[in-house]
Amino acid sequence: QVQLVESGGGLVQAGGSLRLSCAASGSVRSWNPMDWYRQVPHKPREFVAGHTSGGSAYYADFVKGRFTISRDSGKNTVVLQMNNLEPEDTAVYYCHAITSNSLGDPLDHWGQGTQVTVSS
């Protein structure tokens, strides 16, 4: 059973920084991709930043140069450092991981979400 627990959300002024952390437990391994998504009311959940099984980081265009994703495989934790935050970054941020079952089929896992609010 996989559990993803996010922390670090909160309220910050525009231009400020926040650091989100996601701790994974269960069958998540260092080679399983982990990433961050976000969602605002009445809109689809959107990709923010990801860390591939090969250790590469990739980002949505709207966060390039502002957000950094990193992973501590030893602690099975993925961190999203968010700098120069904008009011448009206000959303619930979700941690996501992909594992596989015994047949090799991908399985999606989501955290409960953490609210990030950026005031202007």
N, C-alpha and C. Protein backbone atom coordinates (compact mmCIF):
# COMPACT_ATOMS: atom_id res chain seq x y z
N GLN A 1 0.85 -1.19 0.00
CA GLN A 1 0.00 0.00 0.00
C GLN A 1 0.89 1.24 0.00
N VAL A 2 0.56 2.18 -0.85
CA VAL A 2 1.34 3.40 -0.99
C VAL A 2 0.65 4.54 -0.26
N GLN A 3 1.44 5.32 0.45
CA GLN A 3 0.92 6.53 1.09
C GLN A 3 1.85 7.69 0.75
N LEU A 4 1.27 8.79 0.31
CA LEU A 4 2.01 10.02 0.00
C LEU A 4 1.50 11.11 0.92
N VAL A 5 2.40 11.73 1.67
CA VAL A 5 2.01 12.75 2.63
C VAL A 5 2.74 14.04 2.30
N GLU A 6 1.96 15.07 1.93
CA GLU A 6 2.54 16.37 1.60
C GLU A 6 2.58 17.27 2.82
N SER A 7 3.51 18.20 2.80
CA SER A 7 3.60 19.22 3.83
C SER A 7 4.26 20.45 3.24
N GLY A 8 4.10 21.58 3.93
CA GLY A 8 4.81 22.79 3.53
C GLY A 8 3.98 23.86 2.87
N GLY A 9 2.71 23.61 2.63
CA GLY A 9 1.88 24.64 2.02
C GLY A 9 1.62 25.78 3.00
N GLY A 10 0.98 26.84 2.49
CA GLY A 10 0.66 27.95 3.36
C GLY A 10 0.37 29.21 2.58
N LEU A 11 0.40 30.33 3.28
CA LEU A 11 0.12 31.64 2.70
C LEU A 11 1.42 32.43 2.60
N VAL A 12 1.64 33.01 1.43
CA VAL A 12 2.86 33.80 1.22
C VAL A 12 2.52 34.96 0.30
N GLN A 13 3.28 36.03 0.42
CA GLN A 13 3.08 37.18 -0.46
C GLN A 13 3.75 36.93 -1.80
N ALA A 14 3.27 37.61 -2.81
CA ALA A 14 3.86 37.51 -4.13
C ALA A 14 5.35 37.83 -4.06
N GLY A 15 6.14 37.04 -4.76
CA GLY A 15 7.58 37.19 -4.71
C GLY A 15 8.26 36.33 -3.66
N GLY A 16 7.46 35.75 -2.79
CA GLY A 16 8.00 34.93 -1.72
C GLY A 16 8.26 33.50 -2.15
N SER A 17 8.63 32.67 -1.18
CA SER A 17 9.01 31.28 -1.45
C SER A 17 8.30 30.34 -0.50
N LEU A 18 8.08 29.14 -0.97
CA LEU A 18 7.58 28.04 -0.16
C LEU A 18 8.29 26.77 -0.58
N ARG A 19 8.37 25.82 0.35
CA ARG A 19 9.00 24.54 0.07
C ARG A 19 8.01 23.45 0.42
N LEU A 20 7.60 22.69 -0.60
CA LEU A 20 6.68 21.58 -0.39
C LEU A 20 7.48 20.28 -0.31
N SER A 21 7.05 19.41 0.57
CA SER A 21 7.70 18.12 0.71
C SER A 21 6.67 17.02 0.63
N CYS A 22 7.06 15.90 0.04
CA CYS A 22 6.18 14.73 -0.07
C CYS A 22 6.97 13.51 0.37
N ALA A 23 6.47 12.87 1.41
CA ALA A 23 7.10 11.66 1.92
C ALA A 23 6.29 10.45 1.45
N ALA A 24 6.98 9.52 0.81
CA ALA A 24 6.32 8.33 0.27
C ALA A 24 6.63 7.12 1.14
N SER A 25 5.63 6.31 1.36
CA SER A 25 5.83 5.06 2.09
C SER A 25 5.13 3.94 1.33
N GLY A 26 5.46 2.72 1.69
CA GLY A 26 4.87 1.59 1.00
C GLY A 26 5.78 1.11 -0.11
N SER A 27 5.19 0.83 -1.26
CA SER A 27 5.94 0.19 -2.34
C SER A 27 6.58 1.17 -3.32
N VAL A 28 6.69 2.43 -2.96
CA VAL A 28 7.38 3.40 -3.82
C VAL A 28 8.87 3.18 -3.70
N ARG A 29 9.52 3.02 -4.82
CA ARG A 29 10.96 2.79 -4.86
C ARG A 29 11.67 3.95 -5.52
N SER A 30 12.98 3.98 -5.39
CA SER A 30 13.75 5.12 -5.89
C SER A 30 13.62 5.29 -7.40
N TRP A 31 13.26 4.21 -8.10
CA TRP A 31 13.14 4.31 -9.56
C TRP A 31 11.73 4.64 -10.03
N ASN A 32 10.80 4.74 -9.10
CA ASN A 32 9.43 5.12 -9.48
C ASN A 32 9.34 6.63 -9.69
N PRO A 33 8.76 7.06 -10.80
CA PRO A 33 8.60 8.50 -11.03
C PRO A 33 7.73 9.14 -9.94
N MET A 34 8.12 10.34 -9.54
CA MET A 34 7.31 11.12 -8.61
C MET A 34 7.24 12.55 -9.13
N ASP A 35 6.10 13.17 -8.97
CA ASP A 35 5.95 14.53 -9.48
C ASP A 35 4.90 15.29 -8.68
N TRP A 36 4.74 16.56 -9.08
CA TRP A 36 3.79 17.46 -8.45
C TRP A 36 2.79 17.97 -9.49
N TYR A 37 1.55 18.02 -9.06
CA TYR A 37 0.48 18.61 -9.84
C TYR A 37 -0.18 19.67 -8.98
N ARG A 38 -1.02 20.49 -9.62
CA ARG A 38 -1.79 21.46 -8.86
C ARG A 38 -3.18 21.60 -9.48
N GLN A 39 -4.09 22.09 -8.66
CA GLN A 39 -5.47 22.23 -9.13
C GLN A 39 -6.13 23.40 -8.45
N VAL A 40 -6.87 24.18 -9.26
CA VAL A 40 -7.71 25.25 -8.73
C VAL A 40 -9.15 24.84 -8.98
N PRO A 41 -10.07 25.40 -8.22
CA PRO A 41 -11.48 24.99 -8.36
C PRO A 41 -11.99 25.13 -9.79
N HIS A 42 -12.73 24.14 -10.23
CA HIS A 42 -13.40 24.14 -11.52
C HIS A 42 -12.45 24.03 -12.70
N LYS A 43 -11.21 23.66 -12.45
CA LYS A 43 -10.25 23.46 -13.53
C LYS A 43 -9.58 22.10 -13.39
N PRO A 44 -9.09 21.52 -14.48
CA PRO A 44 -8.43 20.22 -14.38
C PRO A 44 -7.11 20.33 -13.61
N ARG A 45 -6.73 19.22 -13.03
CA ARG A 45 -5.44 19.16 -12.37
C ARG A 45 -4.35 19.27 -13.44
N GLU A 46 -3.29 20.07 -13.15
CA GLU A 46 -2.25 20.28 -14.16
C GLU A 46 -0.88 19.91 -13.60
N PHE A 47 -0.03 19.44 -14.50
CA PHE A 47 1.32 19.05 -14.15
C PHE A 47 2.15 20.29 -13.82
N VAL A 48 3.01 20.16 -12.79
CA VAL A 48 3.89 21.25 -12.38
C VAL A 48 5.36 20.88 -12.60
N ALA A 49 5.79 19.80 -11.99
CA ALA A 49 7.19 19.39 -12.09
C ALA A 49 7.29 17.91 -11.79
N GLY A 50 8.27 17.26 -12.41
CA GLY A 50 8.41 15.82 -12.23
C GLY A 50 9.84 15.36 -12.13
N HIS A 51 10.00 14.19 -11.57
CA HIS A 51 11.32 13.57 -11.43
C HIS A 51 11.20 12.17 -11.99
N THR A 52 11.91 11.89 -13.08
CA THR A 52 11.76 10.61 -13.75
C THR A 52 12.48 9.50 -13.01
N SER A 53 12.21 8.28 -13.45
CA SER A 53 12.88 7.12 -12.85
C SER A 53 14.38 7.17 -13.10
N GLY A 54 14.80 7.87 -14.15
CA GLY A 54 16.22 8.00 -14.45
C GLY A 54 16.91 9.12 -13.71
N GLY A 55 16.14 9.87 -12.92
CA GLY A 55 16.73 10.93 -12.13
C GLY A 55 16.70 12.30 -12.77
N SER A 56 16.01 12.44 -13.88
CA SER A 56 15.93 13.74 -14.55
C SER A 56 14.73 14.53 -14.05
N ALA A 57 14.90 15.85 -14.02
CA ALA A 57 13.81 16.74 -13.62
C ALA A 57 13.24 17.44 -14.85
N TYR A 58 11.94 17.65 -14.83
CA TYR A 58 11.32 18.38 -15.93
C TYR A 58 10.16 19.20 -15.37
N TYR A 59 9.82 20.28 -16.10
CA TYR A 59 8.92 21.29 -15.55
C TYR A 59 7.90 21.75 -16.58
N ALA A 60 6.77 22.20 -16.06
CA ALA A 60 5.82 22.92 -16.90
C ALA A 60 6.43 24.27 -17.25
N ASP A 61 6.09 24.78 -18.41
CA ASP A 61 6.68 26.04 -18.86
C ASP A 61 6.43 27.18 -17.89
N PHE A 62 5.28 27.17 -17.24
CA PHE A 62 4.92 28.31 -16.40
C PHE A 62 5.70 28.36 -15.09
N VAL A 63 6.50 27.34 -14.78
CA VAL A 63 7.28 27.38 -13.54
C VAL A 63 8.79 27.33 -13.79
N LYS A 64 9.20 27.21 -15.03
CA LYS A 64 10.63 27.13 -15.33
C LYS A 64 11.37 28.36 -14.83
N GLY A 65 12.46 28.08 -14.14
CA GLY A 65 13.26 29.16 -13.59
C GLY A 65 12.81 29.63 -12.22
N ARG A 66 11.62 29.18 -11.79
CA ARG A 66 11.12 29.59 -10.47
C ARG A 66 11.03 28.42 -9.50
N PHE A 67 10.66 27.25 -10.00
CA PHE A 67 10.48 26.08 -9.15
C PHE A 67 11.61 25.08 -9.42
N THR A 68 11.98 24.35 -8.38
CA THR A 68 12.97 23.30 -8.51
C THR A 68 12.48 22.05 -7.79
N ILE A 69 12.52 20.93 -8.48
CA ILE A 69 12.13 19.65 -7.87
C ILE A 69 13.40 18.86 -7.57
N SER A 70 13.41 18.23 -6.42
CA SER A 70 14.55 17.39 -6.06
C SER A 70 14.04 16.17 -5.32
N ARG A 71 14.88 15.16 -5.27
CA ARG A 71 14.45 13.90 -4.67
C ARG A 71 15.56 13.34 -3.80
N ASP A 72 15.17 12.92 -2.63
CA ASP A 72 16.06 12.22 -1.72
C ASP A 72 15.65 10.76 -1.73
N SER A 73 16.31 9.96 -2.55
CA SER A 73 15.91 8.57 -2.69
C SER A 73 16.07 7.78 -1.39
N GLY A 74 17.07 8.18 -0.60
CA GLY A 74 17.28 7.48 0.65
C GLY A 74 16.11 7.63 1.60
N LYS A 75 15.50 8.80 1.58
CA LYS A 75 14.35 9.07 2.45
C LYS A 75 13.03 8.92 1.71
N ASN A 76 13.11 8.60 0.42
CA ASN A 76 11.91 8.46 -0.40
C ASN A 76 11.03 9.71 -0.31
N THR A 77 11.68 10.85 -0.48
CA THR A 77 11.01 12.14 -0.38
C THR A 77 11.28 12.96 -1.63
N VAL A 78 10.26 13.67 -2.09
CA VAL A 78 10.44 14.60 -3.20
C VAL A 78 10.05 15.99 -2.71
N VAL A 79 10.87 16.96 -3.07
CA VAL A 79 10.70 18.33 -2.58
C VAL A 79 10.49 19.26 -3.77
N LEU A 80 9.57 20.20 -3.61
CA LEU A 80 9.35 21.24 -4.61
C LEU A 80 9.67 22.58 -3.97
N GLN A 81 10.76 23.17 -4.38
CA GLN A 81 11.13 24.51 -3.92
C GLN A 81 10.52 25.52 -4.87
N MET A 82 9.69 26.40 -4.34
CA MET A 82 8.97 27.37 -5.16
C MET A 82 9.44 28.77 -4.79
N ASN A 83 10.04 29.45 -5.74
CA ASN A 83 10.53 30.82 -5.54
C ASN A 83 9.78 31.78 -6.44
N ASN A 84 9.86 33.05 -6.08
CA ASN A 84 9.22 34.10 -6.87
C ASN A 84 7.76 33.75 -7.18
N LEU A 85 7.04 33.38 -6.15
CA LEU A 85 5.66 32.95 -6.33
C LEU A 85 4.77 34.09 -6.80
N GLU A 86 3.78 33.73 -7.60
CA GLU A 86 2.83 34.68 -8.17
C GLU A 86 1.43 34.30 -7.70
N PRO A 87 0.51 35.27 -7.66
CA PRO A 87 -0.87 34.94 -7.26
C PRO A 87 -1.46 33.81 -8.11
N GLU A 88 -1.04 33.71 -9.36
CA GLU A 88 -1.54 32.64 -10.24
C GLU A 88 -1.08 31.25 -9.82
N ASP A 89 -0.11 31.18 -8.91
CA ASP A 89 0.34 29.89 -8.40
C ASP A 89 -0.56 29.36 -7.28
N THR A 90 -1.51 30.16 -6.86
CA THR A 90 -2.44 29.72 -5.82
C THR A 90 -3.21 28.50 -6.29
N ALA A 91 -3.14 27.42 -5.52
CA ALA A 91 -3.79 26.15 -5.89
C ALA A 91 -3.57 25.15 -4.77
N VAL A 92 -4.24 24.02 -4.90
CA VAL A 92 -3.91 22.86 -4.07
C VAL A 92 -2.86 22.05 -4.83
N TYR A 93 -1.76 21.77 -4.17
CA TYR A 93 -0.66 21.04 -4.80
C TYR A 93 -0.69 19.59 -4.34
N TYR A 94 -0.59 18.69 -5.30
CA TYR A 94 -0.68 17.26 -5.04
C TYR A 94 0.61 16.55 -5.43
N CYS A 95 1.04 15.66 -4.58
CA CYS A 95 2.14 14.76 -4.89
C CYS A 95 1.59 13.54 -5.61
N HIS A 96 2.33 13.06 -6.57
CA HIS A 96 1.90 11.93 -7.40
C HIS A 96 3.06 10.96 -7.60
N ALA A 97 2.78 9.69 -7.54
CA ALA A 97 3.80 8.66 -7.79
C ALA A 97 3.20 7.56 -8.66
N ILE A 98 4.07 6.94 -9.44
CA ILE A 98 3.64 5.84 -10.30
C ILE A 98 4.41 4.59 -9.92
N THR A 99 3.69 3.56 -9.53
CA THR A 99 4.31 2.26 -9.31
C THR A 99 3.73 1.29 -10.34
N SER A 100 3.98 0.02 -10.17
CA SER A 100 3.40 -0.95 -11.08
C SER A 100 2.97 -2.19 -10.32
N ASN A 101 1.99 -2.89 -10.87
CA ASN A 101 1.55 -4.12 -10.23
C ASN A 101 2.40 -5.30 -10.73
N SER A 102 2.01 -6.50 -10.34
CA SER A 102 2.81 -7.66 -10.69
C SER A 102 2.84 -7.94 -12.19
N LEU A 103 1.89 -7.36 -12.91
CA LEU A 103 1.84 -7.54 -14.36
C LEU A 103 2.59 -6.42 -15.09
N GLY A 104 3.10 -5.47 -14.34
CA GLY A 104 3.78 -4.35 -14.96
C GLY A 104 2.88 -3.21 -15.35
N ASP A 105 1.61 -3.28 -15.00
CA ASP A 105 0.68 -2.20 -15.30
C ASP A 105 0.93 -1.02 -14.37
N PRO A 106 0.93 0.20 -14.90
CA PRO A 106 1.17 1.37 -14.04
C PRO A 106 0.02 1.62 -13.08
N LEU A 107 0.37 2.05 -11.89
CA LEU A 107 -0.60 2.40 -10.85
C LEU A 107 -0.33 3.82 -10.39
N ASP A 108 -1.37 4.65 -10.39
CA ASP A 108 -1.24 6.04 -9.95
C ASP A 108 -1.59 6.17 -8.47
N HIS A 109 -0.79 6.98 -7.79
CA HIS A 109 -1.04 7.24 -6.36
C HIS A 109 -0.98 8.75 -6.14
N TRP A 110 -1.87 9.26 -5.30
CA TRP A 110 -1.96 10.70 -5.03
C TRP A 110 -1.95 10.96 -3.53
N GLY A 111 -1.32 12.09 -3.18
CA GLY A 111 -1.41 12.56 -1.82
C GLY A 111 -2.73 13.28 -1.59
N GLN A 112 -2.91 13.77 -0.38
CA GLN A 112 -4.17 14.43 -0.03
C GLN A 112 -4.20 15.89 -0.47
N GLY A 113 -3.06 16.43 -0.83
CA GLY A 113 -2.99 17.82 -1.30
C GLY A 113 -2.62 18.78 -0.18
N THR A 114 -1.96 19.86 -0.57
CA THR A 114 -1.61 20.92 0.38
C THR A 114 -1.89 22.26 -0.29
N GLN A 115 -2.55 23.15 0.44
CA GLN A 115 -2.97 24.43 -0.13
C GLN A 115 -1.81 25.42 -0.14
N VAL A 116 -1.63 26.05 -1.29
CA VAL A 116 -0.68 27.15 -1.44
C VAL A 116 -1.47 28.39 -1.86
N THR A 117 -1.35 29.45 -1.09
CA THR A 117 -2.05 30.69 -1.39
C THR A 117 -1.02 31.82 -1.48
N VAL A 118 -1.04 32.52 -2.61
CA VAL A 118 -0.11 33.63 -2.84
C VAL A 118 -0.92 34.91 -2.94
N SER A 119 -0.66 35.82 -2.03
CA SER A 119 -1.40 37.09 -2.02
C SER A 119 -0.65 38.14 -2.83
N SER A 120 -1.43 39.04 -3.42
CA SER A 120 -0.81 40.08 -4.25
C SER A 120 -0.47 41.32 -3.44
